[in-house]
XYZ file of C-alpha atoms in Angstrom:
424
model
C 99.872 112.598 64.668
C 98.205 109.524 63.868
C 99.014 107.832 66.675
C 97.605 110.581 68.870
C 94.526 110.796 67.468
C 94.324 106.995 67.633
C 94.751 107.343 71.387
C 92.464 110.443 71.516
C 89.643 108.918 70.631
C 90.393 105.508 72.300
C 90.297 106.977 75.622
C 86.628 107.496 75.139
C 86.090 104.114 74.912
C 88.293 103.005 77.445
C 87.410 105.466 80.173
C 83.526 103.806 79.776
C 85.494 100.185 80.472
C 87.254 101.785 83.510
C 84.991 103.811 85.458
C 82.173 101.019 85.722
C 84.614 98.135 87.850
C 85.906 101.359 89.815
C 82.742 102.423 90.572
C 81.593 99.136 92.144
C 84.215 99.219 94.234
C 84.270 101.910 95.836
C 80.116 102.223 96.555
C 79.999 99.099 98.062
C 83.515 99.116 100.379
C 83.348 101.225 103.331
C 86.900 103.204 104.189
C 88.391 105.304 106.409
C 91.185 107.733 105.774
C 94.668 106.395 105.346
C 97.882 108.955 105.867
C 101.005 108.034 105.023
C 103.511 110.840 106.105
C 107.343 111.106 105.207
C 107.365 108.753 102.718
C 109.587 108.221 99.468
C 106.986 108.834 96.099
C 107.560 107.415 92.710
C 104.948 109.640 91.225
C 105.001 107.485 87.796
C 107.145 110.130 86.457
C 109.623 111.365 89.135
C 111.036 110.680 92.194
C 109.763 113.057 95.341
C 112.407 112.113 98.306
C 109.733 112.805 101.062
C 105.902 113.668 100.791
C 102.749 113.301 103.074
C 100.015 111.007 101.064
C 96.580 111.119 101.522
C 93.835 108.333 100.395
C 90.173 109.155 101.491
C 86.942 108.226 100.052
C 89.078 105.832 97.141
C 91.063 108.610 95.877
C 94.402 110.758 96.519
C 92.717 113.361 98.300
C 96.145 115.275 99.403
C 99.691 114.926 98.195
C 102.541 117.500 99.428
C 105.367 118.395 102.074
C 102.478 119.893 104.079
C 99.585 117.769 103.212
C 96.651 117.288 106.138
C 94.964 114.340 107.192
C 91.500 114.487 108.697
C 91.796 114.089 112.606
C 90.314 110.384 112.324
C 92.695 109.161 109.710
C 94.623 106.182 110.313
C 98.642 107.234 109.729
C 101.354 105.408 108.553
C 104.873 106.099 108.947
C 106.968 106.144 105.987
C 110.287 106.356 106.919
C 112.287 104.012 104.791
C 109.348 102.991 102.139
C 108.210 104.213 98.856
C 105.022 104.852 97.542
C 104.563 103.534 93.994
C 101.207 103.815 91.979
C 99.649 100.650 91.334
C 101.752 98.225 88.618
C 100.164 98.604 84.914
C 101.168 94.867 83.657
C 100.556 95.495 79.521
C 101.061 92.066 78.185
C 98.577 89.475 79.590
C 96.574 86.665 78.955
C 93.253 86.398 81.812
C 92.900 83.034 83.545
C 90.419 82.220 86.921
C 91.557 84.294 89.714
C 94.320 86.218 87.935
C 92.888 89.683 89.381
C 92.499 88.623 92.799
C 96.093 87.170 92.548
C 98.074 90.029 90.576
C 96.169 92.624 93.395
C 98.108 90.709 96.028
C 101.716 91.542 94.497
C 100.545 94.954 93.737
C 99.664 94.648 90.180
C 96.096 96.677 90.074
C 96.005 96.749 86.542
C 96.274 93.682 83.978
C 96.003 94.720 79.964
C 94.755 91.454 78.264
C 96.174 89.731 74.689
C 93.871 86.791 74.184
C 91.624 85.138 76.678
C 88.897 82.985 76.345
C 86.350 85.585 75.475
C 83.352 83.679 77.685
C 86.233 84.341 80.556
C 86.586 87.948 79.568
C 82.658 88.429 79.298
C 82.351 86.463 82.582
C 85.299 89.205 84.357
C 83.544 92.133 82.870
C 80.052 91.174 85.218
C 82.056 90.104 87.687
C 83.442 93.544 88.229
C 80.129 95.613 88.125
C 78.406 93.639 90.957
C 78.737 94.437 94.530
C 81.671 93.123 96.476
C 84.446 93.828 98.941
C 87.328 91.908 97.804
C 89.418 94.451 95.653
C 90.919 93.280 92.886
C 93.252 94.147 89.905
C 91.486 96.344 87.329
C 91.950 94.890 83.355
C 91.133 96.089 79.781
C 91.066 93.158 76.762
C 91.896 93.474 73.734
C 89.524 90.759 72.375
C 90.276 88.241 70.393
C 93.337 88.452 68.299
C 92.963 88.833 64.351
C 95.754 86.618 62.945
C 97.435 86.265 59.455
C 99.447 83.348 60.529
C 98.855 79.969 59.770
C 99.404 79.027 63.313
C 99.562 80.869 66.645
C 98.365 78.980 70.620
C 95.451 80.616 72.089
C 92.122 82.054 70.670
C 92.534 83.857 67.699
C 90.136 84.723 64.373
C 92.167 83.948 61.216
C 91.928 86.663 58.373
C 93.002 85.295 55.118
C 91.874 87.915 52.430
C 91.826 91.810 52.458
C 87.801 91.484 51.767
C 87.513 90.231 55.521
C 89.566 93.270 57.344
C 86.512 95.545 57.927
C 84.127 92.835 59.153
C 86.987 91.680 61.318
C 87.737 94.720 63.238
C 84.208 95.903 63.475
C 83.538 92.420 64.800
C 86.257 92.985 67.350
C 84.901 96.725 68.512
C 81.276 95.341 69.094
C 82.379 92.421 70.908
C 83.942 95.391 73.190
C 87.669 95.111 72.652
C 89.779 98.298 74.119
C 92.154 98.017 71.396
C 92.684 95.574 68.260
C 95.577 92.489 68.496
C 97.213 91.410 64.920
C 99.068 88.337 64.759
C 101.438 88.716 62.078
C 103.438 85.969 62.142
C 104.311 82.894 64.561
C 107.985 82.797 63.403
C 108.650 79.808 65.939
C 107.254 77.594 62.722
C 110.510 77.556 61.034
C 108.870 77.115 57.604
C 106.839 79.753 58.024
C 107.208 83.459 57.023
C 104.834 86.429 56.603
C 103.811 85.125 53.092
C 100.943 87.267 52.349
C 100.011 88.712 55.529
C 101.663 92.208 54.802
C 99.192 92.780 52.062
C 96.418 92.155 54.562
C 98.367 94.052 57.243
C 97.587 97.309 55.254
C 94.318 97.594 55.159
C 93.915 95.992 58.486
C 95.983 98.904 60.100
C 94.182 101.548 57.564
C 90.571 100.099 58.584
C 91.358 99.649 62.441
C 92.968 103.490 62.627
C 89.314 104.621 60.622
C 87.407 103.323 63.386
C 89.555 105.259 65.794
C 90.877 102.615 67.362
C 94.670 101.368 67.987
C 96.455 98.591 66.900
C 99.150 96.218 68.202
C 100.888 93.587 66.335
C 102.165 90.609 67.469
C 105.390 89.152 65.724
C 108.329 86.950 66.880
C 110.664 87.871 64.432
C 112.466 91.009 63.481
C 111.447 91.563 60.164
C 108.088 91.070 60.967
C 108.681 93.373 63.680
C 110.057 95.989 60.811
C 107.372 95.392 58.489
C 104.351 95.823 60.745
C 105.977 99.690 61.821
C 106.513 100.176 58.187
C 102.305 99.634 57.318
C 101.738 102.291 60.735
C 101.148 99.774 63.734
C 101.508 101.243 66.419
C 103.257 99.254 69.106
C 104.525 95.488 69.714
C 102.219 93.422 71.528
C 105.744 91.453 72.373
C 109.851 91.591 71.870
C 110.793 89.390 68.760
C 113.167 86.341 69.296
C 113.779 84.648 66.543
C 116.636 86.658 64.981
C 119.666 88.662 66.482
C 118.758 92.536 66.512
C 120.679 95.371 64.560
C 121.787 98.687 65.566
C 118.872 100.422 63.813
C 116.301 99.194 65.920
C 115.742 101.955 68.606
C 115.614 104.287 66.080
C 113.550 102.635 63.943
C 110.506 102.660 66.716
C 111.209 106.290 67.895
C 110.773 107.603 63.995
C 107.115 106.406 64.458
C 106.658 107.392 68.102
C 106.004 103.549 68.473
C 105.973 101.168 71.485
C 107.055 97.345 72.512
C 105.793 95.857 75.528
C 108.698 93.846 76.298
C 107.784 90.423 77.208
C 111.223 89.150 78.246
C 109.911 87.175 81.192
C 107.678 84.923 78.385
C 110.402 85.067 76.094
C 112.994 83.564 78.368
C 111.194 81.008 79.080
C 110.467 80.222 75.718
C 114.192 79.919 75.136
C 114.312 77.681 78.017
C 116.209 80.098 80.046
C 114.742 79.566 82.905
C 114.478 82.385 85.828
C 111.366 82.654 87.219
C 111.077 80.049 89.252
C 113.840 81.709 91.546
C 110.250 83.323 92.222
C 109.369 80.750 94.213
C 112.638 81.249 97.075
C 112.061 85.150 97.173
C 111.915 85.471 100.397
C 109.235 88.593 100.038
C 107.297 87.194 97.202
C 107.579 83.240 98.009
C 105.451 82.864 101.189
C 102.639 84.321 99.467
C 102.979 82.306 96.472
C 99.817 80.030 96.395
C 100.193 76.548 95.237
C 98.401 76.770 92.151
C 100.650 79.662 91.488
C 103.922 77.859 92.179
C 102.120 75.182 89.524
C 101.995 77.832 86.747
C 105.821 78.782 87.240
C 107.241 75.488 87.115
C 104.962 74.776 83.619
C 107.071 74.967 80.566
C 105.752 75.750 76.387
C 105.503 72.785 74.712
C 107.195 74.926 71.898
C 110.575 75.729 74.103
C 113.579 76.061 72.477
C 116.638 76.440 73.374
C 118.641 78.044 70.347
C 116.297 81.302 70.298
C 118.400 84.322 70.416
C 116.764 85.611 73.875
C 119.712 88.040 74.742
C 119.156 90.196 71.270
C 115.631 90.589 73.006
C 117.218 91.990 75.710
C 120.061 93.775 74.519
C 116.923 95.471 71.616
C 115.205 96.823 74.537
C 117.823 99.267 75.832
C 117.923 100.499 71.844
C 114.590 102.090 72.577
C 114.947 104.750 75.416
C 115.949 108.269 74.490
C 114.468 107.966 70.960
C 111.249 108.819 71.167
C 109.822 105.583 71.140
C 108.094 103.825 74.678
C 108.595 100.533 76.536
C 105.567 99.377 78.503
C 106.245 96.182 80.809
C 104.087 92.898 80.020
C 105.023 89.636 81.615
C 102.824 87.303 79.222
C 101.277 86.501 83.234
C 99.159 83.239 81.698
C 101.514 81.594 79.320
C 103.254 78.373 80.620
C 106.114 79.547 83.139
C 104.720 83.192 83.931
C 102.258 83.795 86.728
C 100.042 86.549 87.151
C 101.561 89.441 89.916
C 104.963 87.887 90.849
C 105.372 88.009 87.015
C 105.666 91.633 86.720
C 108.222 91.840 89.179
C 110.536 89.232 87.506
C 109.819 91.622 84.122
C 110.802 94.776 86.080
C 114.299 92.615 87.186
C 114.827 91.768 83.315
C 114.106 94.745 82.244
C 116.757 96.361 84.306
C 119.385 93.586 83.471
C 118.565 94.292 79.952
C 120.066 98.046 80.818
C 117.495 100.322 81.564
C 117.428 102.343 85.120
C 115.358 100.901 87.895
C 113.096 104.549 87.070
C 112.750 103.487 83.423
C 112.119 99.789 84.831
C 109.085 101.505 87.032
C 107.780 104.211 84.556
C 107.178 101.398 81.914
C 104.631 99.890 84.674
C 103.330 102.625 85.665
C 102.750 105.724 83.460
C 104.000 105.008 80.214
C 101.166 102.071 79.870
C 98.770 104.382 80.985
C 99.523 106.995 78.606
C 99.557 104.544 75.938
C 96.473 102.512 76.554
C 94.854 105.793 77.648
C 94.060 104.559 81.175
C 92.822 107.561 82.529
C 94.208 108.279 86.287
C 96.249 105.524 86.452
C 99.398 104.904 86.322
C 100.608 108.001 87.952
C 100.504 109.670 92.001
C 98.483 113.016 91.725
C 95.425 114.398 93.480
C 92.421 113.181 92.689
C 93.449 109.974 90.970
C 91.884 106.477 91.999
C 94.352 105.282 95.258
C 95.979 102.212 93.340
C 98.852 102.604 95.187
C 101.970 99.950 96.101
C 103.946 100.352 99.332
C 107.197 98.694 99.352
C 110.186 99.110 101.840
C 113.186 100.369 100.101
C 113.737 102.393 97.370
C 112.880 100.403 93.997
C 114.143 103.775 92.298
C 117.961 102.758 92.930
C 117.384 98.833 93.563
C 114.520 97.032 91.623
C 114.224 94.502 94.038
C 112.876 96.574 96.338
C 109.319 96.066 94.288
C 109.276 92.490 95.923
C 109.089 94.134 99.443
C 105.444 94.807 99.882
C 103.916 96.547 103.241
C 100.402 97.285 101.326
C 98.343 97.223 98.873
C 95.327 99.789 97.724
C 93.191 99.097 94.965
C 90.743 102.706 94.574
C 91.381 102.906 98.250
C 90.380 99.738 99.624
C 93.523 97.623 101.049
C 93.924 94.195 99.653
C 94.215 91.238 101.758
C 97.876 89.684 101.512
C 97.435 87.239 103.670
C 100.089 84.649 102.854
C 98.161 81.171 101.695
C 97.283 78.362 104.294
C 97.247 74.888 104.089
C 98.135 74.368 100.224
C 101.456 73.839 100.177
């Protein structure tokens, strides 16, 4: 009930965030109509085998069997390709050009854990002023309130209960969408959550006062267990530091919880590294960029080998079927994972981890919506924005098929996927 309310009341908030950038957009981008007929639809919820799609003025403006274009529109056949809304990536951290790059690979909507708030600030103009380049959409949650002693990237420390209300008030005005707890680093092997739980608390009690939700970031399991047991509500990230247990799955679902599951930052954190088979996809490769390519190949200075990443995986397929949610989040930003290409390596993981390639796409499409109460996205339904992803294949029996992209709409307006020149 809690949690509800929580995301009641955040949706007020976030809906102000969201209809400003998709506003801009669309006033200043001319467009035609755009039919796509006989085409395969991943609605964000189900699978419809054949459809006619209709995108005019920046929105869905028909969607059936016997849907009608206007006489002008420009039609697209669908045979053999599937419409997907645009890919929700929840776990990200904002660098220069990240939107304009995760649009490109079909990702029109980045959730952000932790940029540099001048760059977040600097983003948020950026997307009310007049332009025709479309790029991804993004909410922030601000700057991360930690209770560890150590933790890369901005963060606020918190180190008494006296400085939880100033903290998360601090975080709403700066205009957060949601509030970020670090609990623990858990990588520090001498560290453990020492006193942080009795600052967790009131941190959760305070945050879910101001009507606001809150996600806490933890590598290891039992902080992981702790943080649900004070009322978080989701994982900001998959713990790796210790094996899982049977329990787990159920353990989230009792409190209608989430985890965003982070395996693509996580593997490469245990040195496992995957993504840069990225870089040879022969859909995603040739419109890898170089500086792109540069951010896969990078590697954490705090890499390690002997991290359990399979009980990350294997804890993910614990989750489905009781009650609980998994939402997909690369960590696009960190060393090794790059924004857009990054989400499709999750989806792959995600799917080797044992969920169906339909789980794979709901947790990057309307189950991160719901969540982060991203209102009309996320999903395929009349009158919703036209973030849309056409791929050739069917993703809903073969993952892979993500990769395959024919276009790209971000509130209607196609995005240029030209592959890069000249920087290779």
């Amino acid at each position: 009930m809690m949690l509800q309310l929580v995301r009641k009341w955040a949706a007020v908030v976030l809906v102000l965030q969201l209809v400003g950038p998709t506003r801009a957009v669309i006033g200043q981008v001319g467009r035609g109509s755009v039919v796509i007929t006989h085409v395969r639809v991943f609605t964000g919820t189900e699978v419809v085998p054949s459809a006619t799609v209709v995108i005019r003025d920046g929105i869905i403006a028909a969607f059936g069997r016997r849907a009608t274009a206007p006489y002008d529109a420009i039609e697209i056949d669908g045979h053999g390709l599937t419409l997907l809304p645009g890919l929700i990536d929840s776990r990200v951290r904002l660098t220069p050009g990240a939107l304009e790059t995760a649009a490109q690979f079909g990702v029109t909507t980045e959730i952000d854990f932790g940029a540099s708030p001048d760059l977040v600030a600097r983003l948020r103009q950026q997307s009310r002023e007049p332009h025709g380049t479309p790029v991804a959409d993004f909410i922030s949650g601000g700057i991360p309130l930690s209770l560890a002693s150590s933790y890369p990237g901005y963060q606020l420390s918190i180190t008494a209960s006296d400085q939880v209300e100033a903290a998360v008030d601090s975080s709403i005005t700066s205009g957060a969408a949601f509030t970020i707890v670090v609990v623990e680093n858990a990588l520090d092997r001498d560290e453990g959550l020492n006193g942080a739980l009795s600052i967790l608390k009131p941190l959760v009690s305070v945050t879910h006062r101001r009507h606001r939700m809150i996600v806490a970031d933890t590598r290891s399991l039992h902080g992981a267990r702790e943080a649900f047991s004070v009322g978080v509500d989701g994982l900001g990230q998959m713990f790796i530091t210790q094996p899982t247990d049977p329990g787990f799955g159920g353990h989230v679902g009792q409190r209608q919880a989430f985890v965003i599951s982070s395996l693509s930052e996580l593997q490469t954190l245990a040195g496992r590294v995957g993504g840069d088979s990225l870089l040879s996809d022969s859909a995603l490769g040739p419109y890898i960029a170089t500086e792109v390519r540069q951010q896969i190949l990078l590697r954490p200075a705090e890499t390690n080998p002997s991290l359990p990443y399979e009980g990350a995986s294997a804890a993910l397929r614990l989750i489905p079927g009781r009650g609980g949610s998994i939402l997909a989040g690369s960590g696009a930003g960190m060393p090794g994972v790059a924004h857009g290409v990054g989400l499709h390596r999750e989806l792959q993981l995600l799917v080797a981890a044992g969920l169906t390639p339909v789980q794979a796409l709901t947790a990057a499409t309307s189950a991160p919506a719901r969540v982060f109460c991203l209102k009309d996205k996320g999903r395929i339904r009349l009158g919703a924005p036209a973030d849309l992803v056409l791929v050739r294949g069917d993703p809903t029996s073969d993952i892979l098929a993500t990769r395959e992209i024919v276009r790209v709409w971000r509130a209607g307006v196609q995005v240029n996927r030209n592959p890069p020149t000249g920087d290779r």
